[in-house]
Amino acid sequence: MTAPITDFTRLASTLEALSSAAEKGDWEQMSTLQIQQEQLLDTIRQRPRGPQDRSQTAALAALIERALASIRAAQPHIDTLRQRTKSEMTGTNNHRKLSQSYR
């Protein structure tokens, strides 16, 4: 049995949704979508490839490449959010240490 087109289509859709969530800074949605992506990749990897898979390879590759391009485009935003989160965590830790020093 080969990985049906729908698995690849779902993967591409999941990658696009992941990109959208990254642009919005929705960490919870990104986490959920990352889990879905990993599950889809596992499903696809577990199935042997057949000649019928090659017939739509170009269309699938274009769909997945478009999704990956969206994620690459969101990378600067993701990096900004990551830095902001690190700064907030550092500030929170410093505040906690300061408050503990007064105890």
mmCIF file of N, CA and C in Angstrom, residues 59-97:
data_model
loop_
_atom_site.group_PDB
_atom_site.id
_atom_site.type_symbol
_atom_site.label_atom_id
_atom_site.label_comp_id
_atom_site.label_asym_id
_atom_site.label_seq_id
_atom_site.Cartn_x
_atom_site.Cartn_y
_atom_site.Cartn_z
ATOM 1 N N ALA A 59 3.416 17.708 -8.852
ATOM 2 C CA ALA A 59 2.359 18.497 -8.208
ATOM 3 C C ALA A 59 2.536 18.497 -6.694
ATOM 4 N N LEU A 60 2.860 17.337 -6.148
ATOM 5 C CA LEU A 60 3.073 17.250 -4.700
ATOM 6 C C LEU A 60 4.293 18.053 -4.270
ATOM 7 N N ALA A 61 5.350 17.948 -5.048
ATOM 8 C CA ALA A 61 6.568 18.691 -4.719
ATOM 9 C C ALA A 61 6.294 20.189 -4.731
ATOM 10 N N ALA A 62 5.526 20.650 -5.709
ATOM 11 C CA ALA A 62 5.195 22.078 -5.783
ATOM 12 C C ALA A 62 4.361 22.510 -4.584
ATOM 13 N N LEU A 63 3.409 21.672 -4.203
ATOM 14 C CA LEU A 63 2.549 21.989 -3.062
ATOM 15 C C LEU A 63 3.361 22.062 -1.768
ATOM 16 N N ILE A 64 4.220 21.091 -1.565
ATOM 17 C CA ILE A 64 5.038 21.062 -0.351
ATOM 18 C C ILE A 64 6.077 22.181 -0.381
ATOM 19 N N GLU A 65 6.649 22.442 -1.550
ATOM 20 C CA GLU A 65 7.630 23.530 -1.658
ATOM 21 C C GLU A 65 6.987 24.875 -1.341
ATOM 22 N N ARG A 66 5.750 25.070 -1.772
ATOM 23 C CA ARG A 66 5.036 26.313 -1.465
ATOM 24 C C ARG A 66 4.845 26.462 0.044
ATOM 25 N N ALA A 67 4.493 25.363 0.698
ATOM 26 C CA ALA A 67 4.307 25.402 2.151
ATOM 27 C C ALA A 67 5.628 25.693 2.857
ATOM 28 N N LEU A 68 6.697 25.071 2.400
ATOM 29 C CA LEU A 68 8.007 25.316 3.010
ATOM 30 C C LEU A 68 8.470 26.753 2.771
ATOM 31 N N ALA A 69 8.159 27.297 1.593
ATOM 32 C CA ALA A 69 8.505 28.694 1.312
ATOM 33 C C ALA A 69 7.769 29.625 2.266
ATOM 34 N N SER A 70 6.532 29.288 2.576
ATOM 35 C CA SER A 70 5.766 30.097 3.531
ATOM 36 C C SER A 70 6.414 30.062 4.908
ATOM 37 N N ILE A 71 6.884 28.896 5.304
ATOM 38 C CA ILE A 71 7.544 28.768 6.605
ATOM 39 C C ILE A 71 8.862 29.545 6.605
ATOM 40 N N ARG A 72 9.621 29.449 5.511
ATOM 41 C CA ARG A 72 10.874 30.213 5.424
ATOM 42 C C ARG A 72 10.599 31.713 5.491
ATOM 43 N N ALA A 73 9.524 32.148 4.857
ATOM 44 C CA ALA A 73 9.168 33.568 4.888
ATOM 45 C C ALA A 73 8.816 34.013 6.303
ATOM 46 N N ALA A 74 8.272 33.104 7.092
ATOM 47 C CA ALA A 74 7.884 33.436 8.467
ATOM 48 C C ALA A 74 9.055 33.323 9.441
ATOM 49 N N GLN A 75 10.176 32.796 9.002
ATOM 50 C CA GLN A 75 11.312 32.559 9.895
ATOM 51 C C GLN A 75 11.775 33.812 10.636
ATOM 52 N N PRO A 76 11.893 34.976 9.983
ATOM 53 C CA PRO A 76 12.303 36.167 10.744
ATOM 54 C C PRO A 76 11.328 36.485 11.882
ATOM 55 N N HIS A 77 10.053 36.305 11.617
ATOM 56 C CA HIS A 77 9.049 36.558 12.653
ATOM 57 C C HIS A 77 9.195 35.542 13.790
ATOM 58 N N ILE A 78 9.428 34.302 13.427
ATOM 59 C CA ILE A 78 9.623 33.252 14.430
ATOM 60 C C ILE A 78 10.845 33.582 15.291
ATOM 61 N N ASP A 79 11.929 34.016 14.643
ATOM 62 C CA ASP A 79 13.141 34.369 15.388
ATOM 63 C C ASP A 79 12.892 35.536 16.337
ATOM 64 N N THR A 80 12.139 36.532 15.877
ATOM 65 C CA THR A 80 11.800 37.675 16.723
ATOM 66 C C THR A 80 10.996 37.226 17.931
ATOM 67 N N LEU A 81 10.005 36.371 17.693
ATOM 68 C CA LEU A 81 9.188 35.863 18.795
ATOM 69 C C LEU A 81 10.021 35.043 19.770
ATOM 70 N N ARG A 82 10.928 34.250 19.244
ATOM 71 C CA ARG A 82 11.794 33.430 20.093
ATOM 72 C C ARG A 82 12.665 34.328 20.982
ATOM 73 N N GLN A 83 13.244 35.373 20.390
ATOM 74 C CA GLN A 83 14.069 36.303 21.167
ATOM 75 C C GLN A 83 13.243 37.020 22.225
ATOM 76 N N ARG A 84 12.041 37.448 21.852
ATOM 77 C CA ARG A 84 11.168 38.137 22.800
ATOM 78 C C ARG A 84 10.815 37.212 23.960
ATOM 79 N N THR A 85 10.526 35.958 23.635
ATOM 80 C CA THR A 85 10.182 34.989 24.673
ATOM 81 C C THR A 85 11.369 34.753 25.605
ATOM 82 N N LYS A 86 12.569 34.622 25.028
ATOM 83 C CA LYS A 86 13.766 34.442 25.859
ATOM 84 C C LYS A 86 13.973 35.638 26.778
ATOM 85 N N SER A 87 13.779 36.842 26.239
ATOM 86 C CA SER A 87 13.939 38.056 27.052
ATOM 87 C C SER A 87 12.931 38.089 28.187
ATOM 88 N N GLU A 88 11.689 37.727 27.871
ATOM 89 C CA GLU A 88 10.655 37.705 28.904
ATOM 90 C C GLU A 88 10.977 36.672 29.976
ATOM 91 N N MET A 89 11.466 35.511 29.555
ATOM 92 C CA MET A 89 11.817 34.473 30.520
ATOM 93 C C MET A 89 12.975 34.933 31.400
ATOM 94 N N THR A 90 13.954 35.586 30.801
ATOM 95 C CA THR A 90 15.088 36.098 31.568
ATOM 96 C C THR A 90 14.612 37.133 32.571
ATOM 97 N N GLY A 91 13.739 38.025 32.126
ATOM 98 C CA GLY A 91 13.187 39.040 33.021
ATOM 99 C C GLY A 91 12.399 38.425 34.156
ATOM 100 N N THR A 92 11.620 37.401 33.843
ATOM 101 C CA THR A 92 10.834 36.716 34.868
ATOM 102 C C THR A 92 11.749 36.029 35.871
ATOM 103 N N ASN A 93 12.781 35.364 35.378
ATOM 104 C CA ASN A 93 13.730 34.690 36.278
ATOM 105 C C ASN A 93 14.451 35.696 37.168
ATOM 106 N N ASN A 94 14.853 36.822 36.591
ATOM 107 C CA ASN A 94 15.529 37.855 37.390
ATOM 108 C C ASN A 94 14.591 38.419 38.448
ATOM 109 N N HIS A 95 13.345 38.634 38.078
ATOM 110 C CA HIS A 95 12.358 39.151 39.023
ATOM 111 C C HIS A 95 12.136 38.145 40.159
ATOM 112 N N ARG A 96 12.060 36.864 39.793
ATOM 113 C CA ARG A 96 11.869 35.814 40.800
ATOM 114 C C ARG A 96 13.060 35.767 41.754
ATOM 115 N N LYS A 97 14.268 35.840 41.217
ATOM 116 C CA LYS A 97 15.470 35.821 42.061
ATOM 117 C C LYS A 97 15.500 37.030 42.988
#
